[in-house]
mmCIF file of C-alpha atoms in Angstrom:
data_model
loop_
_atom_site.group_PDB
_atom_site.id
_atom_site.type_symbol
_atom_site.label_atom_id
_atom_site.label_comp_id
_atom_site.label_asym_id
_atom_site.label_seq_id
_atom_site.Cartn_x
_atom_site.Cartn_y
_atom_site.Cartn_z
ATOM 1 C CA MET B 26 61.670 98.193 94.519
ATOM 2 C CA SER B 27 64.795 98.214 91.645
ATOM 3 C CA GLU B 28 64.175 95.591 88.498
ATOM 4 C CA THR B 29 65.514 92.480 89.745
ATOM 5 C CA GLY B 30 64.214 92.469 92.992
ATOM 6 C CA LEU B 31 67.602 92.750 94.693
ATOM 7 C CA LEU B 32 67.579 96.055 95.672
ATOM 8 C CA LYS B 33 63.907 97.881 97.394
ATOM 9 C CA TYR B 34 63.659 101.634 97.740
ATOM 10 C CA GLU B 35 62.053 104.073 99.923
ATOM 11 C CA THR B 36 62.034 107.965 100.497
ATOM 12 C CA ARG B 37 61.740 109.557 103.499
ATOM 13 C CA GLY B 38 62.252 113.345 104.047
ATOM 14 C CA HIS B 39 65.304 114.082 101.991
ATOM 15 C CA THR B 40 66.883 110.427 102.565
ATOM 16 C CA CYS B 41 66.577 107.811 100.464
ATOM 17 C CA ILE B 42 66.287 104.132 102.549
ATOM 18 C CA ILE B 43 68.355 101.171 99.528
ATOM 19 C CA THR B 44 67.585 97.621 101.173
ATOM 20 C CA MET B 45 69.417 94.786 100.418
ATOM 21 C CA ASN B 46 66.929 91.842 99.496
ATOM 22 C CA ASN B 47 68.459 89.123 98.660
ATOM 23 C CA PRO B 48 67.497 86.846 101.214
ATOM 24 C CA PRO B 49 68.758 85.202 103.265
ATOM 25 C CA ALA B 50 72.182 86.708 103.029
ATOM 26 C CA ASN B 51 72.204 89.961 101.173
ATOM 27 C CA THR B 52 75.181 88.169 98.549
ATOM 28 C CA TRP B 53 75.941 90.637 95.847
ATOM 29 C CA THR B 54 75.626 89.747 92.437
ATOM 30 C CA PRO B 55 76.820 91.657 89.173
ATOM 31 C CA GLU B 56 72.908 92.737 88.520
ATOM 32 C CA SER B 57 72.400 93.811 92.035
ATOM 33 C CA LEU B 58 75.683 95.495 91.804
ATOM 34 C CA ARG B 59 75.437 97.480 88.706
ATOM 35 C CA GLU B 60 72.023 98.742 90.405
ATOM 36 C CA LEU B 61 73.295 99.845 93.235
ATOM 37 C CA LYS B 62 76.245 102.252 91.045
ATOM 38 C CA ALA B 63 73.018 103.087 88.624
ATOM 39 C CA LYS B 64 71.250 104.842 92.241
ATOM 40 C CA VAL B 65 73.500 106.516 93.981
ATOM 41 C CA GLU B 66 73.982 108.473 90.513
ATOM 42 C CA GLU B 67 70.909 109.005 89.676
ATOM 43 C CA LEU B 68 70.845 111.039 93.502
ATOM 44 C CA ASN B 69 73.537 112.974 92.711
ATOM 45 C CA ALA B 70 71.738 114.524 90.539
ATOM 46 C CA ASP B 71 68.627 115.016 92.403
ATOM 47 C CA LYS B 72 68.215 117.812 94.220
ATOM 48 C CA ASP B 73 65.771 117.135 96.897
ATOM 49 C CA ASN B 74 68.027 114.163 98.229
ATOM 50 C CA TYR B 75 70.764 114.819 100.682
ATOM 51 C CA ALA B 76 71.207 111.467 102.606
ATOM 52 C CA LEU B 77 71.717 107.996 101.822
ATOM 53 C CA VAL B 78 70.871 104.646 104.258
ATOM 54 C CA ILE B 79 72.110 100.923 103.086
ATOM 55 C CA ALA B 80 70.466 99.091 104.916
ATOM 56 C CA SER B 81 69.134 94.932 105.420
ATOM 57 C CA GLU B 82 65.476 93.821 107.115
ATOM 58 C CA SER B 83 67.424 90.419 107.783
ATOM 59 C CA GLU B 84 69.444 90.570 111.741
ATOM 60 C CA LYS B 85 70.972 87.562 110.829
ATOM 61 C CA PHE B 86 72.598 89.692 108.061
ATOM 62 C CA PHE B 87 73.448 92.587 106.317
ATOM 63 C CA SER B 88 75.464 91.449 103.859
ATOM 64 C CA ALA B 89 77.897 88.273 102.780
ATOM 65 C CA GLY B 90 78.657 90.262 100.059
ATOM 66 C CA ALA B 91 79.453 87.715 97.136
ATOM 67 C CA ASP B 92 78.424 84.187 96.329
ATOM 68 C CA LEU B 93 81.384 82.366 96.432
ATOM 69 C CA ASN B 94 79.847 80.162 94.713
ATOM 70 C CA ARG B 95 80.253 82.558 91.976
ATOM 71 C CA PHE B 96 83.295 81.810 92.007
ATOM 72 C CA ASN B 97 84.072 78.076 91.882
ATOM 73 C CA HIS B 98 85.990 78.538 88.129
ATOM 74 C CA ASP B 99 88.705 78.838 86.098
ATOM 75 C CA ASP B 100 86.944 81.689 83.722
ATOM 76 C CA LYS B 101 89.238 84.342 84.207
ATOM 77 C CA GLY B 102 87.367 87.643 82.524
ATOM 78 C CA GLN B 103 83.599 85.725 84.519
ATOM 79 C CA ALA B 104 86.027 86.767 87.183
ATOM 80 C CA PHE B 105 86.903 90.415 86.555
ATOM 81 C CA GLU B 106 83.777 91.688 85.353
ATOM 82 C CA PHE B 107 82.349 90.247 88.874
ATOM 83 C CA ILE B 108 85.330 92.187 91.104
ATOM 84 C CA GLY B 109 84.359 94.980 88.214
ATOM 85 C CA ALA B 110 81.125 95.711 89.610
ATOM 86 C CA PHE B 111 82.399 95.763 93.006
ATOM 87 C CA GLY B 112 84.909 98.222 93.088
ATOM 88 C CA GLU B 113 82.499 100.686 90.424
ATOM 89 C CA ALA B 114 79.691 99.945 92.677
ATOM 90 C CA PHE B 115 81.696 100.893 95.824
ATOM 91 C CA GLU B 116 83.677 103.596 94.812
ATOM 92 C CA ALA B 117 80.115 105.125 93.535
ATOM 93 C CA LEU B 118 79.177 105.203 97.088
ATOM 94 C CA ALA B 119 82.443 106.679 98.279
ATOM 95 C CA ASP B 120 82.050 109.382 96.078
ATOM 96 C CA TYR B 121 78.073 109.992 96.698
ATOM 97 C CA GLN B 122 77.897 113.791 97.127
ATOM 98 C CA GLY B 123 75.734 113.939 100.115
ATOM 99 C CA VAL B 124 76.078 111.546 103.245
ATOM 100 C CA SER B 125 76.415 107.785 103.311
ATOM 101 C CA ILE B 126 74.666 105.682 106.482
ATOM 102 C CA ALA B 127 75.831 102.481 106.629
ATOM 103 C CA ALA B 128 73.255 100.911 109.402
ATOM 104 C CA ILE B 129 74.748 97.676 110.017
ATOM 105 C CA THR B 130 72.779 94.365 111.474
ATOM 106 C CA GLY B 131 74.338 90.250 111.788
ATOM 107 C CA PHE B 132 76.797 89.484 109.730
ATOM 108 C CA ALA B 133 79.245 92.324 107.404
ATOM 109 C CA MET B 134 81.371 89.588 105.853
ATOM 110 C CA GLY B 135 83.586 90.917 102.788
ATOM 111 C CA GLY B 136 81.642 92.543 99.990
ATOM 112 C CA GLY B 137 79.157 93.190 102.708
ATOM 113 C CA LEU B 138 81.890 94.982 104.701
ATOM 114 C CA GLU B 139 82.877 96.915 101.789
ATOM 115 C CA THR B 140 79.440 97.688 101.258
ATOM 116 C CA ALA B 141 79.949 99.964 104.691
ATOM 117 C CA LEU B 142 83.186 100.554 104.372
ATOM 118 C CA ALA B 143 82.573 102.554 101.306
ATOM 119 C CA CYS B 144 79.717 104.830 103.691
ATOM 120 C CA ASP B 145 80.291 107.907 105.598
ATOM 121 C CA ILE B 146 79.401 106.634 108.376
ATOM 122 C CA ARG B 147 78.860 103.165 110.164
ATOM 123 C CA VAL B 148 76.392 102.165 112.920
ATOM 124 C CA CYS B 149 75.619 98.399 114.126
ATOM 125 C CA GLU B 150 73.563 96.712 116.394
ATOM 126 C CA GLU B 151 75.088 94.479 119.433
ATOM 127 C CA GLN B 152 74.483 91.150 117.219
ATOM 128 C CA ALA B 153 77.127 92.491 114.021
ATOM 129 C CA GLN B 154 79.860 90.668 113.758
ATOM 130 C CA LEU B 155 82.419 92.343 110.398
ATOM 131 C CA ALA B 156 85.025 90.678 108.502
ATOM 132 C CA LEU B 157 87.032 90.511 105.923
ATOM 133 C CA PRO B 158 88.133 86.705 104.728
ATOM 134 C CA GLU B 159 88.092 86.945 101.830
ATOM 135 C CA ALA B 160 92.385 85.395 102.047
ATOM 136 C CA ALA B 161 90.948 82.285 103.930
ATOM 137 C CA VAL B 162 89.530 81.241 99.949
ATOM 138 C CA GLY B 163 93.020 82.476 98.306
ATOM 139 C CA LEU B 164 91.231 85.592 97.423
ATOM 140 C CA LEU B 165 90.931 89.388 98.778
ATOM 141 C CA PRO B 166 88.656 91.807 99.353
ATOM 142 C CA GLY B 167 88.380 93.484 95.754
ATOM 143 C CA GLY B 168 85.297 95.806 96.540
ATOM 144 C CA LEU B 169 88.366 98.752 98.106
ATOM 145 C CA GLY B 170 87.728 96.455 101.676
ATOM 146 C CA THR B 171 92.368 96.913 101.026
ATOM 147 C CA GLN B 172 91.788 100.646 100.303
ATOM 148 C CA HIS B 173 88.958 102.254 102.974
ATOM 149 C CA LEU B 174 89.746 99.776 105.914
ATOM 150 C CA PRO B 175 93.471 101.281 106.820
ATOM 151 C CA TRP B 176 92.331 104.832 106.404
ATOM 152 C CA LEU B 177 89.302 103.409 108.608
ATOM 153 C CA VAL B 178 91.015 102.029 111.548
ATOM 154 C CA GLY B 179 94.608 102.228 110.896
ATOM 155 C CA GLU B 180 97.122 99.836 108.964
ATOM 156 C CA ALA B 181 98.134 97.713 111.916
ATOM 157 C CA TRP B 182 93.915 96.789 112.762
ATOM 158 C CA ALA B 183 93.575 96.624 108.595
ATOM 159 C CA LYS B 184 96.572 94.037 108.935
ATOM 160 C CA ARG B 185 94.633 91.674 111.691
ATOM 161 C CA MET B 186 90.902 91.921 110.068
ATOM 162 C CA ILE B 187 92.475 91.361 106.540
ATOM 163 C CA LEU B 188 96.106 89.396 106.789
ATOM 164 C CA LEU B 189 94.612 87.286 110.361
ATOM 165 C CA GLY B 190 91.053 87.331 108.925
ATOM 166 C CA GLU B 191 89.571 87.859 112.738
ATOM 167 C CA ARG B 192 86.241 88.892 112.597
ATOM 168 C CA VAL B 193 85.156 91.821 114.906
ATOM 169 C CA LYS B 194 82.581 92.204 117.071
ATOM 170 C CA ALA B 195 80.351 94.792 117.726
ATOM 171 C CA GLU B 196 81.740 96.776 120.846
ATOM 172 C CA LYS B 197 85.586 96.103 119.348
ATOM 173 C CA ALA B 198 84.452 97.436 116.077
ATOM 174 C CA GLU B 199 82.990 100.835 117.375
ATOM 175 C CA GLN B 200 86.647 101.024 120.066
ATOM 176 C CA ILE B 201 88.742 100.930 117.252
ATOM 177 C CA GLY B 202 87.030 103.096 115.172
ATOM 178 C CA LEU B 203 85.211 100.816 112.869
ATOM 179 C CA VAL B 204 81.489 102.179 113.217
ATOM 180 C CA GLN B 205 80.634 104.865 114.922
ATOM 181 C CA GLU B 206 78.076 103.374 117.307
ATOM 182 C CA VAL B 207 76.242 100.454 118.945
ATOM 183 C CA VAL B 208 72.805 99.853 119.130
ATOM 184 C CA ALA B 209 70.695 98.211 120.403
ATOM 185 C CA THR B 210 69.494 95.083 117.706
ATOM 186 C CA GLY B 211 66.395 96.280 115.805
ATOM 187 C CA SER B 212 67.690 99.534 115.939
ATOM 188 C CA ALA B 213 70.222 100.210 113.210
ATOM 189 C CA LEU B 214 67.546 101.572 110.324
ATOM 190 C CA ASP B 215 66.806 103.937 112.619
ATOM 191 C CA LYS B 216 69.698 105.410 114.359
ATOM 192 C CA ALA B 217 70.860 105.886 110.731
ATOM 193 C CA VAL B 218 67.601 107.612 109.354
ATOM 194 C CA GLU B 219 67.661 109.687 112.481
ATOM 195 C CA LEU B 220 71.021 110.983 111.306
ATOM 196 C CA ALA B 221 70.588 111.111 107.936
ATOM 197 C CA GLU B 222 67.361 113.956 109.307
ATOM 198 C CA LYS B 223 70.672 115.814 110.899
ATOM 199 C CA VAL B 224 71.845 115.728 106.987
ATOM 200 C CA ALA B 225 68.609 118.117 106.074
ATOM 201 C CA LYS B 226 69.906 121.055 108.752
ATOM 202 C CA GLN B 227 72.809 122.043 106.817
ATOM 203 C CA SER B 228 73.528 123.246 103.788
ATOM 204 C CA PRO B 229 73.290 120.669 101.024
ATOM 205 C CA THR B 230 76.026 122.219 98.580
ATOM 206 C CA SER B 231 77.887 122.981 101.994
ATOM 207 C CA VAL B 232 78.181 119.521 102.936
ATOM 208 C CA ARG B 233 79.848 118.363 99.054
ATOM 209 C CA VAL B 234 82.334 120.609 99.763
ATOM 210 C CA CYS B 235 82.768 120.101 102.672
ATOM 211 C CA LYS B 236 82.790 115.607 101.775
ATOM 212 C CA GLU B 237 85.069 116.245 99.266
ATOM 213 C CA LEU B 238 87.743 118.304 101.118
ATOM 214 C CA ILE B 239 87.579 115.387 103.847
ATOM 215 C CA MET B 240 88.224 112.762 101.032
ATOM 216 C CA ALA B 241 91.374 115.096 99.670
ATOM 217 C CA ALA B 242 93.354 114.327 102.812
ATOM 218 C CA ARG B 243 93.809 110.706 101.516
ATOM 219 C CA SER B 244 95.549 111.823 98.774
ATOM 220 C CA GLN B 245 97.238 115.129 98.481
ATOM 221 C CA THR B 246 99.784 116.935 101.541
ATOM 222 C CA MET B 247 98.055 119.211 103.941
ATOM 223 C CA ASN B 248 99.421 122.187 102.587
ATOM 224 C CA SER B 249 97.816 121.874 99.182
ATOM 225 C CA ALA B 250 94.966 121.330 101.434
ATOM 226 C CA ARG B 251 95.405 124.268 102.709
ATOM 227 C CA ALA B 252 94.984 126.738 99.964
ATOM 228 C CA LEU B 253 91.899 124.418 98.434
ATOM 229 C CA GLU B 254 89.858 124.671 101.612
ATOM 230 C CA ARG B 255 90.350 128.596 101.122
ATOM 231 C CA GLU B 256 89.342 128.768 97.654
ATOM 232 C CA THR B 257 86.563 126.534 97.757
ATOM 233 C CA PHE B 258 85.532 128.846 101.321
ATOM 234 C CA VAL B 259 85.400 131.263 98.692
ATOM 235 C CA LYS B 260 83.616 129.858 95.594
ATOM 236 C CA LEU B 261 80.746 128.884 98.657
ATOM 237 C CA TRP B 262 79.625 132.271 97.374
ATOM 238 C CA ASP B 263 78.517 131.553 94.273
ATOM 239 C CA THR B 264 75.867 129.528 95.416
ATOM 240 C CA GLN B 265 71.872 130.062 96.679
ATOM 241 C CA ASP B 266 72.703 128.384 99.748
ATOM 242 C CA GLN B 267 74.674 130.647 101.253
ATOM 243 C CA LYS B 268 73.471 132.903 100.651
ATOM 244 C CA GLU B 269 70.362 131.789 102.091
ATOM 245 C CA GLY B 270 71.832 129.643 105.232
ATOM 246 C CA VAL B 271 73.156 133.207 106.607
ATOM 247 C CA ALA B 272 70.337 135.161 105.603
ATOM 248 C CA ALA B 273 68.473 132.732 107.800
ATOM 249 C CA PHE B 274 70.969 133.034 110.658
ATOM 250 C CA ILE B 275 70.394 136.420 110.826
ATOM 251 C CA GLU B 276 66.336 136.283 110.973
ATOM 252 C CA LYS B 277 66.277 133.121 113.419
ATOM 253 C CA ARG B 278 64.378 131.053 110.584
ATOM 254 C CA ALA B 279 65.128 127.399 109.584
ATOM 255 C CA PRO B 280 66.735 127.588 105.894
ATOM 256 C CA ASP B 281 65.138 126.610 102.854
ATOM 257 C CA TRP B 282 68.189 124.859 100.708
ATOM 258 C CA LYS B 283 68.083 124.833 96.539
ATOM 259 C CA ASN B 284 71.221 122.343 96.516
ATOM 260 C CA ALA B 285 72.783 124.818 94.171
#
């Protein structure tokens, strides 16, 4: 359990499961967002951690995002502090060095969907509904939603969801690439952990640099990335995992990763 009790932590093998624990709707607070940021940074420093899963114990709510009661005031400084906590937490989640997976149950609204958007992979249960409805209350998705969503589903669907406030059900979310798989009610966490376990078969140092290269495609040209890809490939020769991975393949055994 986290210091505030708003997050729960569990370790299964090389995977950390972070479960939101603020019923009934798992709304985020500045405190829980700061704890999420700190936990991700802790995991980045843990050589035994390869993956994380963001989960909910509720079939009805993954997360409703921010509690709008926290925005019913005229204090712009307070508003900036809250949205800053969202941005910093989800930047940290997006920059996590392992593989992050969102196990979406029920409603993922506003900052709840932005939580999932900051992850590498999203699976959702068949009853899930996803939306970024902030414009309906005079706000905007300030947890990187306007930045992450277009990269995942394209500009047109991002505009439909953000500018028109369209709510997307599970089947449509899979069709447009917002989630990678739809599973039965009650099984999102199991599927997410199953996917996370696949990460342990990969070299964690390779996963880290591959993720960096994939994400770099959002901000640089392919021409510049081509050279970077080759340079990074050669740099892997400085890692223990490269030597171990090749040796294990030749010796027909499972590799013993060092994450170094």
